[in-house]
Tab-separated table of C-alpha atoms in Angstrom:
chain	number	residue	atom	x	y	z
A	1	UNK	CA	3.870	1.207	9.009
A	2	UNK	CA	3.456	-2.436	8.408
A	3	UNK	CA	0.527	-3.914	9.835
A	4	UNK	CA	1.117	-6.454	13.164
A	5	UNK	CA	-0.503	-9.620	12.600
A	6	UNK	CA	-2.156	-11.102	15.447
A	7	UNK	CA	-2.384	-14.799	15.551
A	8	UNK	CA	-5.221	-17.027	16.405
A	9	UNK	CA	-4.474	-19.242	19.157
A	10	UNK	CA	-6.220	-23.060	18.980
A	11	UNK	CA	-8.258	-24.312	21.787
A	12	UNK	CA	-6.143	-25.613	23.982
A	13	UNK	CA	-7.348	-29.635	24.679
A	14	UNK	CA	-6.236	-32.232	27.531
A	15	UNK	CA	-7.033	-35.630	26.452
A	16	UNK	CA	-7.851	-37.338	29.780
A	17	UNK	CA	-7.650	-41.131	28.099
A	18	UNK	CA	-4.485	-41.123	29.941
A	19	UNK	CA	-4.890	-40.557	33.440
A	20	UNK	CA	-4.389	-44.107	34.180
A	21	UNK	CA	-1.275	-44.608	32.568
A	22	UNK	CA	0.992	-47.041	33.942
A	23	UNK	CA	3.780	-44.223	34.996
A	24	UNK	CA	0.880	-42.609	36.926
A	25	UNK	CA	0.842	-44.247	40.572
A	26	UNK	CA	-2.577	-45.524	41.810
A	27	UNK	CA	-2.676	-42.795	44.311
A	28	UNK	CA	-2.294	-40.244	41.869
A	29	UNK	CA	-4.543	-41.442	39.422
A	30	UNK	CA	-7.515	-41.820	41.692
A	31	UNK	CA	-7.177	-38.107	42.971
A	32	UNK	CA	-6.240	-37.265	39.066
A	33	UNK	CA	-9.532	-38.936	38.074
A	34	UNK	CA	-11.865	-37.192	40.794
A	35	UNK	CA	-10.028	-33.602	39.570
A	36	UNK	CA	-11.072	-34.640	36.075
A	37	UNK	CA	-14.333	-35.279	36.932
A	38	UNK	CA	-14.998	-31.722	38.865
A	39	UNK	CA	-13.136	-29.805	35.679
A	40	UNK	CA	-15.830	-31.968	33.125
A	41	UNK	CA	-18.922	-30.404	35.498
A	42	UNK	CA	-16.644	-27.042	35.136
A	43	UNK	CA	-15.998	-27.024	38.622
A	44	UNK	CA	-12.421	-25.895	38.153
A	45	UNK	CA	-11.993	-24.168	41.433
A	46	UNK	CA	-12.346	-27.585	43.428
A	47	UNK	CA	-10.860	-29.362	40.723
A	48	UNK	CA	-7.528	-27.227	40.961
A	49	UNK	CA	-7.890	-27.659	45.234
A	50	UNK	CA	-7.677	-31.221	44.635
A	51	UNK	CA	-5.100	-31.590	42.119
A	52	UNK	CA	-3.309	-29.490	44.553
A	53	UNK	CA	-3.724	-31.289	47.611
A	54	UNK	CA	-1.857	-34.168	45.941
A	55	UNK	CA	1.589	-35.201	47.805
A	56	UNK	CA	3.318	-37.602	45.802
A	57	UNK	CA	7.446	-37.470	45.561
A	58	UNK	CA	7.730	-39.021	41.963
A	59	UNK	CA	8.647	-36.902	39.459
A	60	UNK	CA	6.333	-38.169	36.597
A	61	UNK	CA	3.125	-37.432	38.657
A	62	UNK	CA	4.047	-34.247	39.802
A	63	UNK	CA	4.856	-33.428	35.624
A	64	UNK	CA	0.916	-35.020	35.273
A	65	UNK	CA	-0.354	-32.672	37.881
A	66	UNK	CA	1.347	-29.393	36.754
A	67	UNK	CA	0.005	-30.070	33.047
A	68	UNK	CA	-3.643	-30.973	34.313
A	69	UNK	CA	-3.712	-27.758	36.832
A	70	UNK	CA	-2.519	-25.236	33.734
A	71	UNK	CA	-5.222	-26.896	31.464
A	72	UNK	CA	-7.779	-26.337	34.396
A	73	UNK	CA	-6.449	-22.493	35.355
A	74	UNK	CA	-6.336	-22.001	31.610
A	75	UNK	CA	-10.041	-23.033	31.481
A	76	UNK	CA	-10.916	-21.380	34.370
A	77	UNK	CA	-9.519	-18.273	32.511
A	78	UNK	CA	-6.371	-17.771	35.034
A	79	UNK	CA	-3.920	-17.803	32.189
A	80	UNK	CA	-0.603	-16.514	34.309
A	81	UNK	CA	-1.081	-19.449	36.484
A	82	UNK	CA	-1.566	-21.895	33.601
A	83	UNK	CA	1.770	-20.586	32.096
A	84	UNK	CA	3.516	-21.081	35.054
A	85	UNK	CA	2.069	-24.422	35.813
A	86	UNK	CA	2.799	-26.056	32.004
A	87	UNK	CA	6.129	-24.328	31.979
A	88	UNK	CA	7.184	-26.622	35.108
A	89	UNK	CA	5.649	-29.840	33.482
A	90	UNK	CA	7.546	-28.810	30.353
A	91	UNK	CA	10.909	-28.020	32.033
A	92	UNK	CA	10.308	-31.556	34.424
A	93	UNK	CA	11.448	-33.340	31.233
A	94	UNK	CA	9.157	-36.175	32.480
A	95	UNK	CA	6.128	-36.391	29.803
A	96	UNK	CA	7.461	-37.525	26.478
A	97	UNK	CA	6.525	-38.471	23.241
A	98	UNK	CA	2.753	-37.209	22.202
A	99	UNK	CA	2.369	-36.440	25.843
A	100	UNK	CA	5.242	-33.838	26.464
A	101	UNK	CA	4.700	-32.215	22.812
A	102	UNK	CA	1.484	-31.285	23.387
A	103	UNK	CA	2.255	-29.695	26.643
A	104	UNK	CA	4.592	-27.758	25.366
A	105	UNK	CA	2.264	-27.032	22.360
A	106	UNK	CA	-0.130	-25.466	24.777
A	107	UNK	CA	2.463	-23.445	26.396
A	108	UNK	CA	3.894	-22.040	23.524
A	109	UNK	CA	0.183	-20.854	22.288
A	110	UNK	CA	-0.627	-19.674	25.764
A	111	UNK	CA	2.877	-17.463	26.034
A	112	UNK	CA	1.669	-16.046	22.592
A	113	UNK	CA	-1.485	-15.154	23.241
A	114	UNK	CA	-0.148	-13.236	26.023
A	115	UNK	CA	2.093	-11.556	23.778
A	116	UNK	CA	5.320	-13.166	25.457
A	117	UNK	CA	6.507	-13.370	22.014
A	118	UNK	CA	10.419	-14.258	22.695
A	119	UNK	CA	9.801	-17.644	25.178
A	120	UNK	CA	6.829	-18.497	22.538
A	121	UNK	CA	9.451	-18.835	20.223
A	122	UNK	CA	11.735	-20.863	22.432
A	123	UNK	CA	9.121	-23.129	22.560
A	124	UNK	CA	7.969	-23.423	18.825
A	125	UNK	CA	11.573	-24.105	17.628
A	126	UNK	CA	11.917	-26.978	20.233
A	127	UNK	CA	8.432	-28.220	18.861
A	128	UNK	CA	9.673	-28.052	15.258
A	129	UNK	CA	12.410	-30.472	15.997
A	130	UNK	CA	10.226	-33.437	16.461
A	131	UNK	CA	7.050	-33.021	15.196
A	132	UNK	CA	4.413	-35.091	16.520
A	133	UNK	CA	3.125	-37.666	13.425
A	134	UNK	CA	-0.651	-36.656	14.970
A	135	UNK	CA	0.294	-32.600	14.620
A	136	UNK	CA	0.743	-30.286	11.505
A	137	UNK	CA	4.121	-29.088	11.011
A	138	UNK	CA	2.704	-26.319	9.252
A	139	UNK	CA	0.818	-24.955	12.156
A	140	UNK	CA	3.783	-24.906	14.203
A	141	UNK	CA	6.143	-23.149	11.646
A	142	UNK	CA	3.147	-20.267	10.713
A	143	UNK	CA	2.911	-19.913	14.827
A	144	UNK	CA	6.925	-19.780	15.226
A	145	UNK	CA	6.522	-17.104	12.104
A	146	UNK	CA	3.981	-15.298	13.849
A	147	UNK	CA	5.906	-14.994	17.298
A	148	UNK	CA	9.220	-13.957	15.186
A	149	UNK	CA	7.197	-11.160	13.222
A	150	UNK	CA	6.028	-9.438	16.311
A	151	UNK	CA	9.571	-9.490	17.576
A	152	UNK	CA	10.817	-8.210	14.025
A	153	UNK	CA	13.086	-11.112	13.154
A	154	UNK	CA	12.358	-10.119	10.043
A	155	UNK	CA	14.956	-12.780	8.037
A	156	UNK	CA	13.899	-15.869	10.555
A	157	UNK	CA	10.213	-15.229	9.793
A	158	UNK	CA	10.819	-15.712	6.359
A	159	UNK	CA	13.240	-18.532	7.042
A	160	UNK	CA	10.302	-20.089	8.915
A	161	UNK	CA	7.491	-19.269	6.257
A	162	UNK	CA	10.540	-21.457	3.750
A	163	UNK	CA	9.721	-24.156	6.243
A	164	UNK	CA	6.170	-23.841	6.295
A	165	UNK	CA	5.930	-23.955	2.445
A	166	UNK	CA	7.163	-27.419	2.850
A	167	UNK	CA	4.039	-28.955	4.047
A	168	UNK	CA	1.965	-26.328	2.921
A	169	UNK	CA	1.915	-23.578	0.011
A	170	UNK	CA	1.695	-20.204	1.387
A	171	UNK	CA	-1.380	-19.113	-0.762
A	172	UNK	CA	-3.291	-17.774	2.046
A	173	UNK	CA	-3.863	-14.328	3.380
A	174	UNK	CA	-2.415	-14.867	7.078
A	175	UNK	CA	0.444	-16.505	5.626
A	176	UNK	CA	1.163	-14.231	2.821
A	177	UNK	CA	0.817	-11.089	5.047
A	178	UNK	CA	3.761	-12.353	7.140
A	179	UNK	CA	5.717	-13.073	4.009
A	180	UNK	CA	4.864	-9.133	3.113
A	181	UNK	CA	5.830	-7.241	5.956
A	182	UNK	CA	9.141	-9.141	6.674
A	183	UNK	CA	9.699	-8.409	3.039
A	184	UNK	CA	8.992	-4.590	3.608
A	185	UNK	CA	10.868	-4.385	6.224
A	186	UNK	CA	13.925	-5.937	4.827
A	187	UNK	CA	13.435	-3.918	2.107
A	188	UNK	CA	12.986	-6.992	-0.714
A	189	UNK	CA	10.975	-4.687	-2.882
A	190	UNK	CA	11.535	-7.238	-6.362
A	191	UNK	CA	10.261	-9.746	-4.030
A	192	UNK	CA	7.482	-8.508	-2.158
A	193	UNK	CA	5.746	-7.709	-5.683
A	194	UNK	CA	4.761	-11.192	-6.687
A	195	UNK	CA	3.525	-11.372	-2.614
A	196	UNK	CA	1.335	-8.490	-3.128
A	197	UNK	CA	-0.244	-9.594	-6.679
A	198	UNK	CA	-1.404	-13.058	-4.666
A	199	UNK	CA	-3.016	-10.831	-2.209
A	200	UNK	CA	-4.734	-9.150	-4.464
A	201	UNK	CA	-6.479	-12.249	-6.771
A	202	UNK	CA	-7.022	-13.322	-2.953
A	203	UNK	CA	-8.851	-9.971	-1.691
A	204	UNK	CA	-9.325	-7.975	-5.196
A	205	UNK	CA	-11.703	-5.489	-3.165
A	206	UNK	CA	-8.934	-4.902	-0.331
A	207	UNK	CA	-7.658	-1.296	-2.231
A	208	UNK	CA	-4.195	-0.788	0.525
A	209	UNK	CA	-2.632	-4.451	-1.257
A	210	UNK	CA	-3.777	-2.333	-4.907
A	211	UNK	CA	-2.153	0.635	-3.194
A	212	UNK	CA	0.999	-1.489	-2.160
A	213	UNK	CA	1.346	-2.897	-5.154
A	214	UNK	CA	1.240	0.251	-7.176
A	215	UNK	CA	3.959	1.590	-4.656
A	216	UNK	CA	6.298	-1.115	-5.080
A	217	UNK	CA	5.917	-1.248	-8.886
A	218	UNK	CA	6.601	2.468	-8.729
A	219	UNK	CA	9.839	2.713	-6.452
A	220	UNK	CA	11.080	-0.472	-9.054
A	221	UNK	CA	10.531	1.819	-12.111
A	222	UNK	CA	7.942	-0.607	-13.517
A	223	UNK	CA	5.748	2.277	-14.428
A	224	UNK	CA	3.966	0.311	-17.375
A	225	UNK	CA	2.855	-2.129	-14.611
A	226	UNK	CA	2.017	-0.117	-11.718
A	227	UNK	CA	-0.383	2.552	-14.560
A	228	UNK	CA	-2.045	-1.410	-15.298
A	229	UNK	CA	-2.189	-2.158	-11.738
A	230	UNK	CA	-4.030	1.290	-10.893
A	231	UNK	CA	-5.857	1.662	-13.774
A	232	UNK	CA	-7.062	-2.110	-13.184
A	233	UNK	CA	-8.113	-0.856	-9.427
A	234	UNK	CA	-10.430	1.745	-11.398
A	235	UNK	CA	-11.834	-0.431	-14.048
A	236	UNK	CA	-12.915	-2.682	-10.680
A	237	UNK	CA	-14.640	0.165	-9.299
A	238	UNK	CA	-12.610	0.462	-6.372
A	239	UNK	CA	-12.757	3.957	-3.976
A	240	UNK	CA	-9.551	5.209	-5.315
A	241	UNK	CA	-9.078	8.291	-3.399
A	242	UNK	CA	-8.202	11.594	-5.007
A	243	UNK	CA	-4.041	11.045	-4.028
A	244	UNK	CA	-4.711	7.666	-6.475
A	245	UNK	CA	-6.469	8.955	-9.307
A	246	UNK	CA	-2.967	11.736	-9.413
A	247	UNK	CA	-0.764	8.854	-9.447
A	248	UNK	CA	-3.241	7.506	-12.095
A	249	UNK	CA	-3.089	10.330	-14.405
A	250	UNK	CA	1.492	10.806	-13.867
A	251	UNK	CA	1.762	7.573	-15.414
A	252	UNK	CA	-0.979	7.583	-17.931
A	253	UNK	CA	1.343	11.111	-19.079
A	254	UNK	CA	4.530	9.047	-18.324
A	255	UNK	CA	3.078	6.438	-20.721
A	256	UNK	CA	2.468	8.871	-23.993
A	257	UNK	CA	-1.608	8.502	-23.151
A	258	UNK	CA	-1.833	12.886	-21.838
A	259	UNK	CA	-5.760	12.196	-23.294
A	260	UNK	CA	-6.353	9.764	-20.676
A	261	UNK	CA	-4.110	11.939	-17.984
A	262	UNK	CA	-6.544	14.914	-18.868
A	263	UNK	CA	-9.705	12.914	-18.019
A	264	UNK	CA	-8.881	11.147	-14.804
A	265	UNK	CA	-7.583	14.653	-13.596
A	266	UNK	CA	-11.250	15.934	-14.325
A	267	UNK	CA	-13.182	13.167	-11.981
A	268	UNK	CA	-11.145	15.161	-8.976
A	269	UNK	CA	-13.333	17.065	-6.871
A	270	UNK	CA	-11.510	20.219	-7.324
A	271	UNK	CA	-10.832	19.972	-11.523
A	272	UNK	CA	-12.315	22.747	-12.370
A	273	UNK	CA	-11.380	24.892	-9.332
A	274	UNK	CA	-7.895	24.367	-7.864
A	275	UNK	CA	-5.507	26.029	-10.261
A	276	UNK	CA	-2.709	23.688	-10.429
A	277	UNK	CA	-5.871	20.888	-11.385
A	278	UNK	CA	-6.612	22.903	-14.384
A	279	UNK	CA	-3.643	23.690	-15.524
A	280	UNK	CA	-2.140	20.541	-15.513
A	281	UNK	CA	-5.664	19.851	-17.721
A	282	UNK	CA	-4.293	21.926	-20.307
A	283	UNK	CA	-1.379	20.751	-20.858
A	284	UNK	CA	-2.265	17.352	-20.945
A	285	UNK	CA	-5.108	18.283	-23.330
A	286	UNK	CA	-2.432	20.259	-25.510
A	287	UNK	CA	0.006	17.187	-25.542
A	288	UNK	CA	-3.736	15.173	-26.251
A	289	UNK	CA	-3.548	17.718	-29.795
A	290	UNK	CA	-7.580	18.117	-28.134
A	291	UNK	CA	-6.946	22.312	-28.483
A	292	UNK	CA	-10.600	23.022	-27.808
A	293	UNK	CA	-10.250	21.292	-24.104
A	294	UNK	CA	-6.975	22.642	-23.812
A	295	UNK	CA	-8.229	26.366	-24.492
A	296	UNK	CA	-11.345	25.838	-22.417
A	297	UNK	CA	-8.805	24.853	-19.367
A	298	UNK	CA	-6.226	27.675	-20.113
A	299	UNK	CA	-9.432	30.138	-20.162
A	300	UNK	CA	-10.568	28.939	-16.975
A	301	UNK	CA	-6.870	28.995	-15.160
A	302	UNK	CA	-6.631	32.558	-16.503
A	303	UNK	CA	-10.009	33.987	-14.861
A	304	UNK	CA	-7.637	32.814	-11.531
A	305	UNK	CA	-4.518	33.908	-12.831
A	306	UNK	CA	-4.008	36.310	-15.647
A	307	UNK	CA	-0.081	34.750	-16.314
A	308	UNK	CA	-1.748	32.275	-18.035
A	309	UNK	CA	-3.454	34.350	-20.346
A	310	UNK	CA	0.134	33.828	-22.326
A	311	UNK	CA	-0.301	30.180	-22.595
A	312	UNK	CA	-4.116	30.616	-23.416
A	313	UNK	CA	-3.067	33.249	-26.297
A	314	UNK	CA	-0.313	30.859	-27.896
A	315	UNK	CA	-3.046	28.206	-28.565
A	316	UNK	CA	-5.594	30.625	-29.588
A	317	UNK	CA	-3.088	31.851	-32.171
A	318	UNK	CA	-2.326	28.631	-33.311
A	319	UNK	CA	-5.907	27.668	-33.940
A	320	UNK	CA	-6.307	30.643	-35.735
A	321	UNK	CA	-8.654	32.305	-32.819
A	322	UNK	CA	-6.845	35.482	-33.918
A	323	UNK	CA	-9.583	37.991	-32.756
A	324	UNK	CA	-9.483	36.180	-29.350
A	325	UNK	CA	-5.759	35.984	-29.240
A	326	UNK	CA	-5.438	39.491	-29.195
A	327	UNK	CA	-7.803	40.082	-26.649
A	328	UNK	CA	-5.792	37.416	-24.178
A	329	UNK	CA	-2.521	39.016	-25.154
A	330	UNK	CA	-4.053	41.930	-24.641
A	331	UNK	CA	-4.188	40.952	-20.796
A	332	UNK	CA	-0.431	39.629	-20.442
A	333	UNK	CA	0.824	41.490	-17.819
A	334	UNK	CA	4.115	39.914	-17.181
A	335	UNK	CA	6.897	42.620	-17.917
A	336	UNK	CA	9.444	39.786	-19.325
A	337	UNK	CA	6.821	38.798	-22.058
A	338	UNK	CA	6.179	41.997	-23.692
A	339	UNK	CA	8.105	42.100	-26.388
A	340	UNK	CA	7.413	38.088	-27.476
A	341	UNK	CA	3.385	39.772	-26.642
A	342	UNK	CA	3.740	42.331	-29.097
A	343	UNK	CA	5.336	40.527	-31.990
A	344	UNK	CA	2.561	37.960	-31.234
A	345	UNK	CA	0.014	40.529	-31.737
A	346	UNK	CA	1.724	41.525	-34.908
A	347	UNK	CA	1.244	37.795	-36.275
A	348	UNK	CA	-2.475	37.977	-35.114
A	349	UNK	CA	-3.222	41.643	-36.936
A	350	UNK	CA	-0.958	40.366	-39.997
A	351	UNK	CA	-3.642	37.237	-40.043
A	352	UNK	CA	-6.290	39.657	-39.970
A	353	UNK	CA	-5.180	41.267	-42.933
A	354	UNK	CA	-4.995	44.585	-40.654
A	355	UNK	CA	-1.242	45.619	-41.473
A	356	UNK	CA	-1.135	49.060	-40.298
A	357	UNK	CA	-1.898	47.540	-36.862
A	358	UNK	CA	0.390	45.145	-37.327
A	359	UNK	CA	3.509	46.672	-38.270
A	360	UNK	CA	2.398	49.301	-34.926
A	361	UNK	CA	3.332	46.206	-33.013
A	362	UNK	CA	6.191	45.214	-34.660
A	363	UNK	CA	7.928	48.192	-34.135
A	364	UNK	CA	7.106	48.717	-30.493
A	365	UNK	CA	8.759	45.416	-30.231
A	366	UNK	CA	11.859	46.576	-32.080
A	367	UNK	CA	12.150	49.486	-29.820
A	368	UNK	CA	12.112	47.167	-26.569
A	369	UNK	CA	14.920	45.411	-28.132
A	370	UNK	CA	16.183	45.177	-30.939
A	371	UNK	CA	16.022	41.542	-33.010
A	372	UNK	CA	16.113	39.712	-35.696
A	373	UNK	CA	12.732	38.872	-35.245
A	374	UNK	CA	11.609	41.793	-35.254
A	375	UNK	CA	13.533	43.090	-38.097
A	376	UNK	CA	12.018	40.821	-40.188
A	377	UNK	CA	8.540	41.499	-39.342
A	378	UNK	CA	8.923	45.202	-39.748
A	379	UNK	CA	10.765	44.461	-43.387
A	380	UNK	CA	7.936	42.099	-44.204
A	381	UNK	CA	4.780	44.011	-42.992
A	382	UNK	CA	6.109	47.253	-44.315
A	383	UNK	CA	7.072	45.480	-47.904
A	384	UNK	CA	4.146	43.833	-47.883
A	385	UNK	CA	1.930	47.260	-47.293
A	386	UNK	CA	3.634	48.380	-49.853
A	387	UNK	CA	2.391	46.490	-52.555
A	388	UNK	CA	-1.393	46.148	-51.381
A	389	UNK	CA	-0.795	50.192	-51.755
A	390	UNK	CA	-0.026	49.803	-54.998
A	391	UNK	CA	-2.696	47.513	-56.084
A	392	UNK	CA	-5.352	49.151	-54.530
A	393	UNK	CA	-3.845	52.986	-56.417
């Protein structure tokens, strides 16, 4: 799920130094001045009576005294009525220039912090037009990007964050997270990638932008990067969590490195208890060529399940462990392996120089089916019996 951003709305400000402008009538201004007075004490209650009880027919006061009653109800903390109050100033048309931007700066930022996300926007694109020379652009194109991600305009917030880049490089973490999760959700894997390694050198202890990275570089097929990527996280000594340190070990296999497969698979808790854990040891330690860890491993999946007394067997045998070959093959109980278990036996007794035993198990493997194999062995042992009769008479 991608993770809503919430935005952090400036103080809102009201700059009285123009009360006494020369649009403003006397009458107004006087009462404006007396309200400004009561709202400095924080007296907003009486200050909002008496910007109310003004009575004036002009259309540029009335614009004054909607803007100065929503930037006393928003102070007083009544921010419903301060919405409504800056929304008629900003639809009156009447304050322009620095005046009527900044008004309509503050309701913007009021409509999103009460998470009326689709009239904020409204608002922010109108601001974006004509910029203010004594605003950042920036600010307003991050806010507009904000108000569009929480919507899911997923395309326009990045359209925005193109704008935004303009004044300012998006090399931050509020920024960047916006960029991420339109990208996610538009599916731009190729692009998010180069998103998520800024966050990273930005928060290198924050593991889910490791964790997203890894992902990404995964579902690309850049497995060489995401096993440097996770195995970068470890190295940092970040709380990779048993699910990672899996992942960790798949692509140190996938990479031709099963030694280093075999020992991140035995930091997980249950290495050397959960079955599939230890088995998937073993073979890693077999690919490794490390035959003591992989017999140790087969030994222990075994005690749990005697089908792997097979596997445990073939390495034993090819060690030359042939005493404690036998006694593994000895315990195969699978019906579909007995004649590959007896002519394995065979091999072993043959290695032990004990023929008569051998050639026993050759033939009892001939007479569950009848091979080439088999054939051979029984020509060989019985040849070779033979002979060592002969020398020894």
């Amino acid at each position: 799920m991608i993770r809503r951003i919430l935005c952090s709305v400036p103080l809102l400000t009201l700059s009285m130094a123009s009360f006494a402008a020369p649009q403003l009538s006397q009458y107004t201004a006087i009462r404006v001045q007396k309200a400004n007075e009561l709202a400095l004490k924080e007296e907003y209650k009486p200050a909002i009576e008496a910007l109310n009880s003004i009575d004036t027919s002009r259309d540029y006061d009335r614009a004054y005294v909607e803007r100065m009653l929503g930037v006393f109800y928003w102070q007083a903390g009544n921010s419903q009525q301060a919405i409504t109050h800056l929304k008629k100033a900003v639809e009156s048309h009447q304050l322009e220039d620095e005046q009527g931007w900044t008004t309509q700066r503050m309701l913007a930022d009021l409509l999103m912090t009460n998470q009326q996300y689709t009239q904020a926007i409204s608002h922010y694109q109108a601001l974006t037009k004509n910029v203010s020379q004594n605003q950042k652009a920036e600010e307003i194109w991050f806010r507009l990007a904000q108000a569009q991600y929480q919507v899911e305009q997923w395309a326009p917030v990045l359209s925005s964050l193109g704008q935004y880049k303009k004044f300012k490089a998006i090399n931050e973490v509020p920024t960047l997270s916006l960029k991420l999760g339109a990208q996610l959700a538009l599916e731009r894997w190729k692009s998010a990638i180069p998103t998520l390694e800024k966050l990273v050198s930005l928060e290198p202890n924050k593991l889910s932008w490791w964790r997203q990275l890894v992902g990404l570089q995964v579902q690309t097929k850049q497995y060489g990067k995401a096993l440097d990527t996770l195995a970068l996280a470890k190295l940092n000594k970040l709380a990779l969590s048993e699910q990672d340190l899996r992942l960790l070990a798949q692509l140190y296999a996938q990479r031709g490195i099963p030694e280093r497969a075999a020992i991140t698979l035995s930091e997980l808790a249950g290495s050397q208890s959960e079955l599939k854990l230890i088995t998937q040891q073993a073979v890693y330690w077999q690919q490794a060529k490390e035959w003591d860890n992989a017999i140790e491993q087969w030994e222990l999946a075994s005690r749990q399940d005697s089908k792997y007394q097979w596997n445990l067997a073939q390495v034993l045998l090819q060690q030359g462990y042939y005493d404690r070959a036998i006694v593994a093959l000895e315990k195969v109980e699978q019906r579909d392996k007995q004649r590959r278990v007896l002519l394995a036996k065979a091999r072993a007794y043959y290695k032990l120089n004990e023929l008569d035993k051998a050639l026993v198990e050759a033939k009892e493997a001939h007479n569950i089916e009848h091979s080439k194999e088999s054939e051979s062995w029984i020509k060989f042992l019985t040849n070779l019996r033979k002979t060592k009769q002969g020398v020894e008479s």
